[in-house]
C-alpha positions as semicolon CSV with decimal commas, in nm:
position;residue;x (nm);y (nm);z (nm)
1;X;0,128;2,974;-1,693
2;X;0,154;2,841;-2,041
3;X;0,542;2,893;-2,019
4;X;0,588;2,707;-1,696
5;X;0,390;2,424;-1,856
6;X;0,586;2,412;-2,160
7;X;0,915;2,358;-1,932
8;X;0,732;2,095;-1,746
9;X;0,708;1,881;-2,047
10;X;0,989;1,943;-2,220
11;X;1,199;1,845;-1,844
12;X;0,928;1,496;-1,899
13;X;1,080;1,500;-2,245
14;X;1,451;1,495;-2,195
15;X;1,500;1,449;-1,829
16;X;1,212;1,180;-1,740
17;X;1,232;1,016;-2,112
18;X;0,839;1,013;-2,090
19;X;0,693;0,817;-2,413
20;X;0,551;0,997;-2,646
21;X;0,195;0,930;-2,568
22;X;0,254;1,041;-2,205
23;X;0,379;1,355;-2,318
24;X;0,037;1,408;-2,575
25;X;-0,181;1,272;-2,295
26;X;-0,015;1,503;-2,071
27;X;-0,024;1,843;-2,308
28;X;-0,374;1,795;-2,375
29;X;-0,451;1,772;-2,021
30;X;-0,276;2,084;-1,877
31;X;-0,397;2,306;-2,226
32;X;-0,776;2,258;-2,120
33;X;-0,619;2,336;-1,761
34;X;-0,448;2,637;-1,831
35;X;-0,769;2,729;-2,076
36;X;-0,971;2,702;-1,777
37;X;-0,762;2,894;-1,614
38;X;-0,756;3,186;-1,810
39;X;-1,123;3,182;-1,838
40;X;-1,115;3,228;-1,486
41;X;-0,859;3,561;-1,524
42;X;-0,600;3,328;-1,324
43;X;-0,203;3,405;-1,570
44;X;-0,012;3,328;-1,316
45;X;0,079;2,975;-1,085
46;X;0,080;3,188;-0,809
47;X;-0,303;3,261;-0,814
48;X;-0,385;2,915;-0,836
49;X;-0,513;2,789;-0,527
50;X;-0,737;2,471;-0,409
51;X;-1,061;2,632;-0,495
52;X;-0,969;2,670;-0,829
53;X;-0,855;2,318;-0,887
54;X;-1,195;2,204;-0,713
55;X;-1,432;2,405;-0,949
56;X;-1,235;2,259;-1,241
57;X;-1,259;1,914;-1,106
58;X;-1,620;2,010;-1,085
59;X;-1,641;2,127;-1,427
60;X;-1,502;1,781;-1,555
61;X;-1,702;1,574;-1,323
62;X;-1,997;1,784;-1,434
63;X;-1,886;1,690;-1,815
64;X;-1,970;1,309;-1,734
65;X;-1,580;1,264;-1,739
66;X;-1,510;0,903;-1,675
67;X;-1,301;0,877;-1,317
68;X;-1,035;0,752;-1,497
69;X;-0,997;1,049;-1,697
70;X;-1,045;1,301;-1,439
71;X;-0,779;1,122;-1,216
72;X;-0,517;1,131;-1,479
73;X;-0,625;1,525;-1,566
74;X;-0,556;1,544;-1,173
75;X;-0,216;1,328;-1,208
76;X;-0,109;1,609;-1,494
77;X;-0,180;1,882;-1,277
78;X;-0,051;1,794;-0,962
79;X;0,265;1,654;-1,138
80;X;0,316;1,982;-1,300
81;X;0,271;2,213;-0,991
82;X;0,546;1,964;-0,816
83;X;0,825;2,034;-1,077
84;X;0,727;2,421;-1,020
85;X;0,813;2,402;-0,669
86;X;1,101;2,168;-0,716
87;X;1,192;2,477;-0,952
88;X;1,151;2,724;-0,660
89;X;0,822;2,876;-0,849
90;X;0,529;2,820;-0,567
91;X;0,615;2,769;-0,255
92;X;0,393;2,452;-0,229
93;X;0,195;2,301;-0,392
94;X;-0,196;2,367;-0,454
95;X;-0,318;2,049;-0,607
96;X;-0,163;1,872;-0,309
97;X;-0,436;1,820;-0,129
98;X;-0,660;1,650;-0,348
99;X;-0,581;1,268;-0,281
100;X;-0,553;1,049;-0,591
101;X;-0,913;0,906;-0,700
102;X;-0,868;0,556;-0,652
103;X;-1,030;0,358;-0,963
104;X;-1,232;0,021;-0,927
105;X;-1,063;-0,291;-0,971
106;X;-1,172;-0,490;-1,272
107;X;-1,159;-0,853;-1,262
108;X;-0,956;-0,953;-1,538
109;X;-1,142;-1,174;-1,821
110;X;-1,058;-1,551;-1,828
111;X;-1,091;-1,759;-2,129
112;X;-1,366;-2,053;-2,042
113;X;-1,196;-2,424;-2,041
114;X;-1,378;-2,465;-2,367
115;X;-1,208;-2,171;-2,526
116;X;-0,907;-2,296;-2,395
117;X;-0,865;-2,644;-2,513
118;X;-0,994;-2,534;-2,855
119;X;-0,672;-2,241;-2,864
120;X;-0,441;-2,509;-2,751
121;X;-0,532;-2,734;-3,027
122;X;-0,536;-2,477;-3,302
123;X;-0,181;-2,552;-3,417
124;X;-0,205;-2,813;-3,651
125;X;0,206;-2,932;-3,585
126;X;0,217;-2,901;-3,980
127;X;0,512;-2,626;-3,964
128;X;0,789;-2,462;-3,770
129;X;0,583;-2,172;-3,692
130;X;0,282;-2,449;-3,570
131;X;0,548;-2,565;-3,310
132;X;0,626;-2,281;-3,200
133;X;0,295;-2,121;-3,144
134;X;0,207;-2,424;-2,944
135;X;0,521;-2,396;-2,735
136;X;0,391;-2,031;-2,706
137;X;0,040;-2,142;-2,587
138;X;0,115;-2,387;-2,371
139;X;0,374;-2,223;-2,230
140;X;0,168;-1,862;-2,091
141;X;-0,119;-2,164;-2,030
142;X;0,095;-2,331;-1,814
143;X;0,298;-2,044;-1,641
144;X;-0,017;-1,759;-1,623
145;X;0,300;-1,506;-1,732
146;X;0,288;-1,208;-1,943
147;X;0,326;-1,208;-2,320
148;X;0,590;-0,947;-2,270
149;X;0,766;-1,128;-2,011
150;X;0,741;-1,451;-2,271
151;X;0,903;-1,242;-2,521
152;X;1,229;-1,152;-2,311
153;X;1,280;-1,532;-2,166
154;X;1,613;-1,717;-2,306
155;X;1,662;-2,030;-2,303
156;X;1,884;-2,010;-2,022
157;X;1,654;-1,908;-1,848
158;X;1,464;-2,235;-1,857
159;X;1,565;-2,541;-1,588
160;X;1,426;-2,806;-1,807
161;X;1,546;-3,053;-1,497
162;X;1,381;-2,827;-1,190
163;X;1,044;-2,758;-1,423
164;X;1,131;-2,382;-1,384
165;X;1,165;-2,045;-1,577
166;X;1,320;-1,721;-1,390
167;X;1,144;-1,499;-1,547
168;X;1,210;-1,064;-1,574
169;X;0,902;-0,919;-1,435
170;X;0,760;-0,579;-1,457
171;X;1,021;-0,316;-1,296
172;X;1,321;-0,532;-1,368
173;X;1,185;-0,832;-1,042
174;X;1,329;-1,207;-1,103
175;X;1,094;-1,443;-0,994
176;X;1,109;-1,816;-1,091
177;X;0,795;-1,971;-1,172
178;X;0,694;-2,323;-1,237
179;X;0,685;-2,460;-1,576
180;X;0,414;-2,785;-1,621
181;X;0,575;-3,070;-1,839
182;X;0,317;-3,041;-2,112
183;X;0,514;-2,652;-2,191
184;X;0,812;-2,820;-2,131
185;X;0,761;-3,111;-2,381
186;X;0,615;-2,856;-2,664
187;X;0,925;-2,627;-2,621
188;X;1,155;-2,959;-2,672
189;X;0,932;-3,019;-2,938
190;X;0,992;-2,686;-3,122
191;X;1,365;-2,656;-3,055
């Protein structure tokens, strides 16, 4: 089993270009797998059937595993006994029927009005870099984007005229998004 693994993350290596913490995440998971498996006299993917996965779910859940961790050690698992029947190693595969465990949404923290106004008024307008970090603030104030999604806008990509930004969202989606005039004035005032 521990061979078959080791292909699996080497093909997440070079084929997938998986990040490196993926890859540890992923190694970590499938070695107390395959441990458990072994405990359990299984060698071989072959002999690995629902029940198994279920008692080892069972084990972690009995660990006070977070569901968060136990559904990525179930991502790991399942992922892994896909590429072996991709590779024509099982004929299907046993972690299949497990559905993914579905994790409560958190409500995302907000920064009180307060908070806000006192952030927006920390640069003091003294230097360059004040400017800017004010065009920064009141820019992802005004637009509610992404920092990341701040960091990759051009200024081409700004209508100054329109009030607008097209902005490069997660998985490579345009949207344009409106800018308000008080982010438009402190990136005027920067530039």
């Amino acid at each position: 089993m521990t061979d078959h693994v080791a292909r699996f993350l080497r093909y997440l290596a070079v084929e997938r270009g998986a990040s490196p913490h993926t890859l540890r995440s992923y190694q970590t998971d499938l070695k107390q797998f395959t441990d458990f498996l072994a405990d359990q006299g299984v060698h071989e993917p072959g002999q690995t059937g629902g029940r198994t996965i279920r008692v080892y779910l069972a084990r972690l859940h009995a660990a006070k595993l977070s569901r968060a961790s136990v559904a990525r050690k179930l991502a790991a698992i399942r992922s892994c006994f896909s590429f072996m029947v991709r590779r024509g190693i099982l004929p299907r595969n046993p972690a299949r029927e497990f559905g993914t465990l579905t994790q409560p949404k958190k409500l995302v923290p907000f920064l009180p009005v307060d908070e806000t106004w006192v952030l927006l008024d920390a640069p003091t307008r003294e230097s360059a870099g004040d400017w800017r970090d004010r065009a920064i603030l009141e820019f992802l104030y005004a637009c509610g984007i992404r920092v990341s999604e701040l960091c990759g806008l051009n200024l081409a990509e700004l209508d100054f005229e329109a009030g607008t930004a097209r902005i490069m969202g997660k998985g490579s989606k345009e949207r344009i998004v409106p800018v308000g005039q008080t982010a438009l004035d402190a990136v005027n005032a920067y530039l």
